[in-house]
PDB file of C-alpha atoms in Angstrom:
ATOM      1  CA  UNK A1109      12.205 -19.038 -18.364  1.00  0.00           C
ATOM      2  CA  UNK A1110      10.097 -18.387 -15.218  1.00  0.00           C
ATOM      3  CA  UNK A1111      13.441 -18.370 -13.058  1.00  0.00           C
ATOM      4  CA  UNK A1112      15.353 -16.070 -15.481  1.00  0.00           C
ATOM      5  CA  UNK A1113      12.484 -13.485 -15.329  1.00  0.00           C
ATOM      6  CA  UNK A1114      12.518 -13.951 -11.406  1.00  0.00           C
ATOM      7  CA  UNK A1115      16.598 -13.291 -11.264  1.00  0.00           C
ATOM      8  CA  UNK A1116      16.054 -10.007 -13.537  1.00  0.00           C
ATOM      9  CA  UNK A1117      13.200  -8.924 -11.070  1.00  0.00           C
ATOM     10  CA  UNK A1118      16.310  -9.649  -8.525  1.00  0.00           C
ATOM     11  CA  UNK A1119      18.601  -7.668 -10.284  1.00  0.00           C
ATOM     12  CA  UNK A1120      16.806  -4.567 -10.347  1.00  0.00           C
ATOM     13  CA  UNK A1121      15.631  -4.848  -6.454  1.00  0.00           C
ATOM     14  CA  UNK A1122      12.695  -6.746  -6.480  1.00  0.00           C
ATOM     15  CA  UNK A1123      13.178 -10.239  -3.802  1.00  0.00           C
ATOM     16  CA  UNK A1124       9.816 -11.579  -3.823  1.00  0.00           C
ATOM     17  CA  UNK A1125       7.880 -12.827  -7.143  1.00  0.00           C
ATOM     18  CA  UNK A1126       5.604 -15.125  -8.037  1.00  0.00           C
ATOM     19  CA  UNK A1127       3.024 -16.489 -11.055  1.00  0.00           C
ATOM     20  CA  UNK A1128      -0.531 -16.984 -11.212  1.00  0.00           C
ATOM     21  CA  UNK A1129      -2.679 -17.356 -14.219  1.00  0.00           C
ATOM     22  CA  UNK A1130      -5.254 -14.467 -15.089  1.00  0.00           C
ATOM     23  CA  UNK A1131      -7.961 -15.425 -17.799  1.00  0.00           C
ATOM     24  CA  UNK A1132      -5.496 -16.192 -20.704  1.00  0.00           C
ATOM     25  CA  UNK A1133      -2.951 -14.359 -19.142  1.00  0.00           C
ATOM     26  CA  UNK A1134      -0.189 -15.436 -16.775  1.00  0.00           C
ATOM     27  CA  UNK A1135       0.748 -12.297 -14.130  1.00  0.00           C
ATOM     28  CA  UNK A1136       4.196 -11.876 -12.826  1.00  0.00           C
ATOM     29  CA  UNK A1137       3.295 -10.732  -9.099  1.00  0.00           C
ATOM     30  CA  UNK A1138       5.802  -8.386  -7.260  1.00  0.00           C
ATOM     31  CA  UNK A1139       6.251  -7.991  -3.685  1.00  0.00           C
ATOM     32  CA  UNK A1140       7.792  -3.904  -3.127  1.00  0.00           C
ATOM     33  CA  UNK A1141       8.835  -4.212   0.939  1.00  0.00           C
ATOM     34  CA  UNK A1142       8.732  -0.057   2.087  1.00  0.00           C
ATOM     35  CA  UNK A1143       9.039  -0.209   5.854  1.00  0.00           C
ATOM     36  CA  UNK A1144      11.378   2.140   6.958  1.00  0.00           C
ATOM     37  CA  UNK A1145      10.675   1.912  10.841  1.00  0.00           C
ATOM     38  CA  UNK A1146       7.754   3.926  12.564  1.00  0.00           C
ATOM     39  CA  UNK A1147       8.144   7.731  13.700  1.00  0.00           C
ATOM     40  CA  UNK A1148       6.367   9.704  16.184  1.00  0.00           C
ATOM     41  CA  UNK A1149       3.234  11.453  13.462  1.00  0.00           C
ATOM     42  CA  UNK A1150      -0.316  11.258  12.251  1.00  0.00           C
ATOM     43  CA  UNK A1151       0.635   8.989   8.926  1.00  0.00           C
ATOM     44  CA  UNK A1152       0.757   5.703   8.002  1.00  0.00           C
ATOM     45  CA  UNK A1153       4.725   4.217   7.434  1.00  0.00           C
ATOM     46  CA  UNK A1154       3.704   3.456   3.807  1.00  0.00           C
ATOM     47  CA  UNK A1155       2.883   6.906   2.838  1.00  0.00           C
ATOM     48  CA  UNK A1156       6.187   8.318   4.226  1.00  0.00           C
ATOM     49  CA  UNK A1157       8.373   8.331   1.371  1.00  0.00           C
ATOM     50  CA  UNK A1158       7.515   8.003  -2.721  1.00  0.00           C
ATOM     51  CA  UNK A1159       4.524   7.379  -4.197  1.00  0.00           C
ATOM     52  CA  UNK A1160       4.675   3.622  -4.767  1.00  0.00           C
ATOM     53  CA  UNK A1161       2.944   3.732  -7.743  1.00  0.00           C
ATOM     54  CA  UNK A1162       5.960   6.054  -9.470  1.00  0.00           C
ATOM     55  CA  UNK A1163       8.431   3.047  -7.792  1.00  0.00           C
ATOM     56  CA  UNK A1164       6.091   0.043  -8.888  1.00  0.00           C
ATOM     57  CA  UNK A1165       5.317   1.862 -12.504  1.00  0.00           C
ATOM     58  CA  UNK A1166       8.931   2.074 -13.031  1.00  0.00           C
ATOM     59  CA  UNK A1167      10.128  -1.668 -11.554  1.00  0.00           C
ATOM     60  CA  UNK A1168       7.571  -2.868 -13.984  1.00  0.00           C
ATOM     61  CA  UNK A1169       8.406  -1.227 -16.789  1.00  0.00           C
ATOM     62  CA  UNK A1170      11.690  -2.986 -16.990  1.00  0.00           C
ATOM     63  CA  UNK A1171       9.869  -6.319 -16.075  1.00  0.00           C
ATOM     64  CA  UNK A1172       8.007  -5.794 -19.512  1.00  0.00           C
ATOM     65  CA  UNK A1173      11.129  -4.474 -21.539  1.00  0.00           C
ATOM     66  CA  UNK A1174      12.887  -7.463 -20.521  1.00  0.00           C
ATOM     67  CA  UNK A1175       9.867  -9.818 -21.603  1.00  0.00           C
ATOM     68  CA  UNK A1176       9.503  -8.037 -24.515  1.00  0.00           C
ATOM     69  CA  UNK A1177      13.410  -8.178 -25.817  1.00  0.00           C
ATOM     70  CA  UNK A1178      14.338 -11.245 -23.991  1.00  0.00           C
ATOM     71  CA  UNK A1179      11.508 -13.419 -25.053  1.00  0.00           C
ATOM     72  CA  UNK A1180       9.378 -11.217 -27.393  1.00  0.00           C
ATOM     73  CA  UNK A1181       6.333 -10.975 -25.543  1.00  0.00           C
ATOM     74  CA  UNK A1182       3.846  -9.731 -27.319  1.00  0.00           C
ATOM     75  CA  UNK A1183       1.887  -9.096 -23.773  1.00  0.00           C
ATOM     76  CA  UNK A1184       3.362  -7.375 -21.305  1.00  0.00           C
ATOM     77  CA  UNK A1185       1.569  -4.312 -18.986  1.00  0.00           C
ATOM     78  CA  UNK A1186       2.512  -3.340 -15.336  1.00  0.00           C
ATOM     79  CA  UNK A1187      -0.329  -3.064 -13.088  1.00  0.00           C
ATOM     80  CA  UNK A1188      -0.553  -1.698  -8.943  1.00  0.00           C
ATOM     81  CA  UNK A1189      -3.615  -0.973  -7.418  1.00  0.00           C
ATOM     82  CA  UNK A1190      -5.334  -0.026 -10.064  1.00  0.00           C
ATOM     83  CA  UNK A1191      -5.812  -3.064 -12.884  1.00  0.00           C
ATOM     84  CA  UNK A1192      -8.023  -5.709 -14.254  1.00  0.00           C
ATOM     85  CA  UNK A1193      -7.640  -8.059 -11.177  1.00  0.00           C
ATOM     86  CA  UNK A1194      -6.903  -7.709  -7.038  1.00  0.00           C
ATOM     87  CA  UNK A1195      -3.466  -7.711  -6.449  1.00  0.00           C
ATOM     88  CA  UNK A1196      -3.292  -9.302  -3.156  1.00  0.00           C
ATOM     89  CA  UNK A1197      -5.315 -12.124  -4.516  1.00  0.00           C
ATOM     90  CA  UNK A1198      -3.074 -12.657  -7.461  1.00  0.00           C
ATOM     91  CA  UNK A1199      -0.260 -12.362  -4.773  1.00  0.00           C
ATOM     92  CA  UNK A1200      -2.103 -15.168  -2.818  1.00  0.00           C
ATOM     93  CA  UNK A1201      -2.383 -17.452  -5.687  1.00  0.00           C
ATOM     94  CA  UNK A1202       1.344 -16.857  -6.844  1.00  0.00           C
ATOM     95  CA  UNK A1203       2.448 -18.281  -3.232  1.00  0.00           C
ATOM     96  CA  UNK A1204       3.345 -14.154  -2.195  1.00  0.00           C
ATOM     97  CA  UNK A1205       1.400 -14.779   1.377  1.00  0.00           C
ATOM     98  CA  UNK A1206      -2.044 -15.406   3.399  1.00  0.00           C
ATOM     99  CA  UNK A1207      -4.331 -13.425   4.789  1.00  0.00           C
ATOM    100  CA  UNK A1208      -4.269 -12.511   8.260  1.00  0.00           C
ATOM    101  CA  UNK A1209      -7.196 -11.802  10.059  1.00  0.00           C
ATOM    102  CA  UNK A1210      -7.016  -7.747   9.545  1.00  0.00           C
ATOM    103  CA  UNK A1211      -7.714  -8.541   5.824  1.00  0.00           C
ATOM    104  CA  UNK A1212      -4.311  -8.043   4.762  1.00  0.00           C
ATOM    105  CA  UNK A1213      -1.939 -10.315   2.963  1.00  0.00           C
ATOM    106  CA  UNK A1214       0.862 -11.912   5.064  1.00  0.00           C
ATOM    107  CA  UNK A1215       4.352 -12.520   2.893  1.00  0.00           C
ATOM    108  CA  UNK A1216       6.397 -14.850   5.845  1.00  0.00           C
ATOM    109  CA  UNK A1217       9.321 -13.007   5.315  1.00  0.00           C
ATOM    110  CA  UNK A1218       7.918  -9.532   4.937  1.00  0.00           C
ATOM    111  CA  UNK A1219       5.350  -9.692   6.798  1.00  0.00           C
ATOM    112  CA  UNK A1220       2.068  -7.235   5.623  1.00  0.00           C
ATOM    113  CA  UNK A1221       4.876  -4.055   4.968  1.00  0.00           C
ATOM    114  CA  UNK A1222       5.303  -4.363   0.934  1.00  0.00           C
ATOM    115  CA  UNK A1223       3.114  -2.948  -2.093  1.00  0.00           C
ATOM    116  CA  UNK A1224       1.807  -5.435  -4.557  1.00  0.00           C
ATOM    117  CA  UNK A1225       2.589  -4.837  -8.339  1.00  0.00           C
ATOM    118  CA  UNK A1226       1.967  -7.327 -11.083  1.00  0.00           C
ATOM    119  CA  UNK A1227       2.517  -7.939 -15.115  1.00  0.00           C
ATOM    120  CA  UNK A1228       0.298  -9.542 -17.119  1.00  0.00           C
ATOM    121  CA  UNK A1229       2.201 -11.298 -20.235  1.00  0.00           C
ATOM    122  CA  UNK A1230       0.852 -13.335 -22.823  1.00  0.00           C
ATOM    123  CA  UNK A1231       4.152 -15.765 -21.919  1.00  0.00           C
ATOM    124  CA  UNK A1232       3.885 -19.451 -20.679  1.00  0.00           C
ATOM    125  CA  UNK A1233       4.939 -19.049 -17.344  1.00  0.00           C
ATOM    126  CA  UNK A1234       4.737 -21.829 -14.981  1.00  0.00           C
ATOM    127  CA  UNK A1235       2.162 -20.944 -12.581  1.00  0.00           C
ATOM    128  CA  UNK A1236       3.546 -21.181  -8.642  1.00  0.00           C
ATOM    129  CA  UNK A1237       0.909 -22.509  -5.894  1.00  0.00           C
ATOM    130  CA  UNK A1238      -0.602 -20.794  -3.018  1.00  0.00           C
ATOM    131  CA  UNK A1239       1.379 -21.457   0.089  1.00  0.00           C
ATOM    132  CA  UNK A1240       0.143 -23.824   2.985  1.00  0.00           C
ATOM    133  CA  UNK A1241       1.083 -21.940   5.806  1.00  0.00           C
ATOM    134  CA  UNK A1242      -1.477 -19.269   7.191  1.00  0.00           C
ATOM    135  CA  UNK A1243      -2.177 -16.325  10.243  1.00  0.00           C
ATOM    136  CA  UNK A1244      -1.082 -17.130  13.338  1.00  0.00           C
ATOM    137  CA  UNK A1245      -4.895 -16.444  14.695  1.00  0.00           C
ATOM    138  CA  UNK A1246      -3.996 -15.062  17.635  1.00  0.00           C
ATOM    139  CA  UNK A1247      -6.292 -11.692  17.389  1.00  0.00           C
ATOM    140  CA  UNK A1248      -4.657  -8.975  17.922  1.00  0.00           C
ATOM    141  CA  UNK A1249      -5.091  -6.805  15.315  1.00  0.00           C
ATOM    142  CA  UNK A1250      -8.804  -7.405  16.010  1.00  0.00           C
ATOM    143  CA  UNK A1251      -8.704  -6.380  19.425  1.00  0.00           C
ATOM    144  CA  UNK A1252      -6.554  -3.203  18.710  1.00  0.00           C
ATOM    145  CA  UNK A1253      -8.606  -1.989  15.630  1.00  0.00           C
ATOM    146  CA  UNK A1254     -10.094   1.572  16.705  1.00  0.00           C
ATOM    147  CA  UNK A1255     -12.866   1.068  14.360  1.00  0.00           C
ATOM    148  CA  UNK A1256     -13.661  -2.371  15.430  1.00  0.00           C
ATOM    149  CA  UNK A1257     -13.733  -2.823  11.755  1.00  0.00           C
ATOM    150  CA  UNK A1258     -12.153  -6.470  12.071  1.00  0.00           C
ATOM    151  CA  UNK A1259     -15.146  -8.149  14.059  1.00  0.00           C
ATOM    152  CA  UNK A1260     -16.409 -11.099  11.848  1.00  0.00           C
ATOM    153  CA  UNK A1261     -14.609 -10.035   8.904  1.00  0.00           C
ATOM    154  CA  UNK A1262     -13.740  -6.374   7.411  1.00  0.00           C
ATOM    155  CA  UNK A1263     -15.935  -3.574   7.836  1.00  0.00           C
ATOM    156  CA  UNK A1264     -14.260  -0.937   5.337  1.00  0.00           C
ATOM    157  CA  UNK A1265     -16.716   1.528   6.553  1.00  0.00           C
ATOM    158  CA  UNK A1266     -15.192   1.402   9.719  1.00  0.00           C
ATOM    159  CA  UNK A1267     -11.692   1.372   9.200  1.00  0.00           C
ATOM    160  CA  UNK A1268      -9.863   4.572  10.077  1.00  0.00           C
ATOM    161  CA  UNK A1269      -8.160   4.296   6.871  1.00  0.00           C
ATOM    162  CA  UNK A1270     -11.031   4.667   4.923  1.00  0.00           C
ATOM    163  CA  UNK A1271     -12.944   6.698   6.985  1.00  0.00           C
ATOM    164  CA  UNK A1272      -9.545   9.041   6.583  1.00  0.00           C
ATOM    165  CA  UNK A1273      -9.518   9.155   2.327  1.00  0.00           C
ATOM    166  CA  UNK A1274     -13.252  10.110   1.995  1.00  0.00           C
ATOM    167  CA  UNK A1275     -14.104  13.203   1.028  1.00  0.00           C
ATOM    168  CA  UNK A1276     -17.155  14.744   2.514  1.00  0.00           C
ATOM    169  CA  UNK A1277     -18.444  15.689   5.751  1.00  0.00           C
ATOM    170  CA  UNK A1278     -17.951  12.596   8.105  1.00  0.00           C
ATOM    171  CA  UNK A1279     -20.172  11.507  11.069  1.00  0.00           C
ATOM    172  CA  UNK A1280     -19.139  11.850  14.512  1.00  0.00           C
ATOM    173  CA  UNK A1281     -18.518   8.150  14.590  1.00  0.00           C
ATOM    174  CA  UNK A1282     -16.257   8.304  12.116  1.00  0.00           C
ATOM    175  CA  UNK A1283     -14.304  11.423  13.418  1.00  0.00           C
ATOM    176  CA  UNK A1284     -14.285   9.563  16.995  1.00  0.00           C
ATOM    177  CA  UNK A1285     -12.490   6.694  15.032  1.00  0.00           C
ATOM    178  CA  UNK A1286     -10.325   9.012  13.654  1.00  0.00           C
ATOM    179  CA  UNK A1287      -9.309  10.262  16.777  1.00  0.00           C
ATOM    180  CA  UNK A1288      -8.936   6.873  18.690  1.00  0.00           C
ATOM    181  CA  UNK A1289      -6.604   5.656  15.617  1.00  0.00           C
ATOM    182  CA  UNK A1290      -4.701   8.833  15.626  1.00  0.00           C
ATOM    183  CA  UNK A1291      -3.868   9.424  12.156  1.00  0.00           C
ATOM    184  CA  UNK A1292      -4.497  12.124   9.462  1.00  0.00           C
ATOM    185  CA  UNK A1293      -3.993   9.838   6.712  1.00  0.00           C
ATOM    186  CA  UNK A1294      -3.887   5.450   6.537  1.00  0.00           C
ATOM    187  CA  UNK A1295      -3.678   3.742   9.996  1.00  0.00           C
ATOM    188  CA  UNK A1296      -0.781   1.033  10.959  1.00  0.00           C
ATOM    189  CA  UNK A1297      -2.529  -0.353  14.104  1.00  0.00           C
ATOM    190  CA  UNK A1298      -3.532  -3.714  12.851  1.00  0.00           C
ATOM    191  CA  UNK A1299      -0.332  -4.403  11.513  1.00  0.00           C
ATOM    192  CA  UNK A1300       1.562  -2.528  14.538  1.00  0.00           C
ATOM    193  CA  UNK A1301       0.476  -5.471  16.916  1.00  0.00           C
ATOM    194  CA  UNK A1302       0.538  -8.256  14.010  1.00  0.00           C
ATOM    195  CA  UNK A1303       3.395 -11.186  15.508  1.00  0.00           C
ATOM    196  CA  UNK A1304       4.094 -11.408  11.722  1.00  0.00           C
ATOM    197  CA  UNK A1305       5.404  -8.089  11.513  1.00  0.00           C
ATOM    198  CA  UNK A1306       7.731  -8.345  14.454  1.00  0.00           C
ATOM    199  CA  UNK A1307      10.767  -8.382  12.518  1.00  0.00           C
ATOM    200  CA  UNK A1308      10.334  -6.469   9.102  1.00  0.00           C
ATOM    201  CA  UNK A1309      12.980  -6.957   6.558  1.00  0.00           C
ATOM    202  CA  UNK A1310      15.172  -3.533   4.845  1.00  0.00           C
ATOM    203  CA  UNK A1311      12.771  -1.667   2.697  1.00  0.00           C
ATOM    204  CA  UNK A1312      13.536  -1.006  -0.976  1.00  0.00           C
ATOM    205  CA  UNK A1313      15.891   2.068  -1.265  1.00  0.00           C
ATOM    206  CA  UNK A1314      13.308   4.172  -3.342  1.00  0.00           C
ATOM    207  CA  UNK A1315      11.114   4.251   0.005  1.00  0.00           C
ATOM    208  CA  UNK A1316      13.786   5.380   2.005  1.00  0.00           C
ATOM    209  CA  UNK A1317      14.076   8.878   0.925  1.00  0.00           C
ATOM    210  CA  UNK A1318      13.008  12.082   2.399  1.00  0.00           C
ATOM    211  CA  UNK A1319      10.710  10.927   4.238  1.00  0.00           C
ATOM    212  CA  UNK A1320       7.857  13.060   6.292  1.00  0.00           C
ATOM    213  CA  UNK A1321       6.115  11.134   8.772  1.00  0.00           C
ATOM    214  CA  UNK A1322       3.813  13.921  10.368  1.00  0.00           C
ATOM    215  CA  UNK A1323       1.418  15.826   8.546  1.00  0.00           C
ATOM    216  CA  UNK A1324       0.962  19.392   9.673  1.00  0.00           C
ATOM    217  CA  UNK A1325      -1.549  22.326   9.104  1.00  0.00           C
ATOM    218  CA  UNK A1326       1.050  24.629   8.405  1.00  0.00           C
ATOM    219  CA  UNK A1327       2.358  22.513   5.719  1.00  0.00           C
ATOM    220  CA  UNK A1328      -0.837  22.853   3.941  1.00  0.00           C
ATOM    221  CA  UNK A1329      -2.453  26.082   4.390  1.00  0.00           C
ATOM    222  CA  UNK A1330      -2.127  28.374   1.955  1.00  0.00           C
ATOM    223  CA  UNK A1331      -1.191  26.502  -0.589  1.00  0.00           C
ATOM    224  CA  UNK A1332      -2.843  26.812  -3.724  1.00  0.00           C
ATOM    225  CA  UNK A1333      -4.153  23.315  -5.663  1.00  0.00           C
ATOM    226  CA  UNK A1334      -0.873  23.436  -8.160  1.00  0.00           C
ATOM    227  CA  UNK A1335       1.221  24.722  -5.432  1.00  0.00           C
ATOM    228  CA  UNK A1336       0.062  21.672  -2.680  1.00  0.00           C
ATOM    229  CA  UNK A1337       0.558  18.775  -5.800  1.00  0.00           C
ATOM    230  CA  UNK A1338       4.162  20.486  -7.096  1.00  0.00           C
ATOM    231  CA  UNK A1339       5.145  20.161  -3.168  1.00  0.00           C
ATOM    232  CA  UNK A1340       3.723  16.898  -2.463  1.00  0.00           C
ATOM    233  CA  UNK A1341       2.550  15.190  -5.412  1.00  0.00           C
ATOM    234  CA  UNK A1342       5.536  12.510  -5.586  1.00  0.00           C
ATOM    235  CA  UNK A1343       3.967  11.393  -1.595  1.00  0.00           C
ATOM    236  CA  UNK A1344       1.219   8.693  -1.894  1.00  0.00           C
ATOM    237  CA  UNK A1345      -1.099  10.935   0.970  1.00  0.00           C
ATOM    238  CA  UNK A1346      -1.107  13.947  -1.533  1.00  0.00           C
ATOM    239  CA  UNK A1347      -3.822  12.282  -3.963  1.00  0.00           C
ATOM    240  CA  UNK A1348      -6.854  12.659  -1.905  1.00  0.00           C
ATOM    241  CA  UNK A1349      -5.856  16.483  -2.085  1.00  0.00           C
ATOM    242  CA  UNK A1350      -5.056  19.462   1.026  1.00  0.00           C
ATOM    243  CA  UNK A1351      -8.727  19.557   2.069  1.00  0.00           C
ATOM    244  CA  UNK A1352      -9.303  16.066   3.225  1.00  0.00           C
ATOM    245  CA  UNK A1353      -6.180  16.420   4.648  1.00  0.00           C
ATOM    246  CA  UNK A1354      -6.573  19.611   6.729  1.00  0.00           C
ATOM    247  CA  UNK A1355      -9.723  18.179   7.634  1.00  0.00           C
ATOM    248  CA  UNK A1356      -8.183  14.846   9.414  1.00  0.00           C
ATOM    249  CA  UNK A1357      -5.636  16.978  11.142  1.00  0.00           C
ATOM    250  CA  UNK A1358      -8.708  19.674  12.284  1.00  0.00           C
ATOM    251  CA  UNK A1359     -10.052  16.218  13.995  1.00  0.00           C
ATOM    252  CA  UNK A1360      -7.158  15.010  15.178  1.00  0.00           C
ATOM    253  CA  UNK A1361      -6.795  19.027  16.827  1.00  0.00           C
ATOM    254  CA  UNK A1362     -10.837  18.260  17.786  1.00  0.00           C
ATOM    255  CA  UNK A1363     -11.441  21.610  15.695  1.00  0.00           C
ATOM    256  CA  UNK A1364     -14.091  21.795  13.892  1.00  0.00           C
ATOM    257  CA  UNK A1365     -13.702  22.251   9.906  1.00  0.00           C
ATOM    258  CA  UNK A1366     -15.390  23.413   7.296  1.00  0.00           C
ATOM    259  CA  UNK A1367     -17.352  20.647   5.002  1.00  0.00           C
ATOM    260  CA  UNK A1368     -14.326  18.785   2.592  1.00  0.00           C
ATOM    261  CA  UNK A1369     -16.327  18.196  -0.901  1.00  0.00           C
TER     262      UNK A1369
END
């Protein structure tokens, strides 16, 4: 059964799956590759195109259809980054990856450039095993973190992709590490200089579609709350809202802005 469910997952563009057990559940772990190759701009690759929740939501809808009709789950709900477990660590336990030093999890074919959905069913799926390879070590991403947020483990208060989706005045620290990192919204360094991610594989197609890569003031001012979510909401940077944005690209100008509450 576990193989059939992982050639469906195929069939409708998903490559890399796994199982793990949750509680009394097993979960059906997803691996959504999205790099589409970096462009000169202020944003991180993964916020480029769609909103991967929309993508993931809808890839694992049909996972839980097919459980449902094929094998009459009784169980069977889609989760991504928000859910009743971590995804990477389900990932990790499925045999999806490692962790690298820069906190991430490392798939060896897809290096740290995919989204991590999963389904929890009430099916008995054979659980898969973590895998026995691991990071490289070599340090990189530590050294090239603008944040130093890597330095004896991960420091989420001072990674510039944090520091980027909080709302609220920030400290000068935290603008300088803005500015060192160089982006209005995510940051890519750490995985940039990763030797993992040297040779990413095709992204799904639903990532591949008009894509912006630079966030601009002009794109954003004067825009009214409805107006700024009917033009962006289907981008994963539009759900912090305009003013956290306008205020990373104010820093990135060294401008000062007004608070962002």
């Amino acid at each position: 059964m576990k193989n059939k469910v992982k050639d469906f997952a195929a069939s409708i563009g998903i490559a890399e799956t796994g199982v793990s057990v949750f509680g009394e559940d097993k979960a059906f772990v997803c691996l959504f590759p999205y790099f589409t190759g970096y462009e000169p701009g202020n944003l991180s690759v993964y916020a480029y195109g769609a909103d991967y929740h929309l993508v993931t939501r809808e890839k694992l809808g049909k996972i839980c259809e097919f459980l449902k009709t094929e094998y009459g789950a009784k169980k069977a709900a889609g989760f991504a980054d928000i859910g009743p477990s971590v995804d990477r660590e389900l990932a990790y336990r499925a045999g999806l990856g490692f962790y690298g030093k820069n906190d991430l999890l490392i798939n060896p074919r897809l290096g740290s450039y995919f989204f991590i959905g999963y389904v929890l069913t009430d099916l008995s799926l054979e659980p898969d095993k973590p895998l026995d390879e691991g990071c490289l070590g070599c340090g990189k991403c530590i050294k090239a973190c603008p944040g130093n947020a890597l330095s004896g483990g991960f420091f989420a208060e001072r990674c510039a992709s944090a520091i980027n989706q909080k709302k609220g005045e920030l400290t000068e620290e935290e603008k300088a590490i803005i500015r060192r990192s160089g982006y209005a919204f995510g940051c890519d360094i750490c995985q940039k200089v990763c030797p993992h991610n040297q040779k990413p594989p095709k992204p799904m197609p639903e990532f591949t579609k008009n894509l912006i890569t630079n966030l601009r003031r002009d794109m954003f001012e004067g825009l009214s709350n409805k107006e700024f979510k009917e033009r962006y909401g289907e981008y994963a940077f539009a759900w912090r809202g305009k003013a956290v944005l306008l205020r990373n690209i104010g820093i990135l100008e060294n401008k000062s802005v007004d608070n962002c509450r």
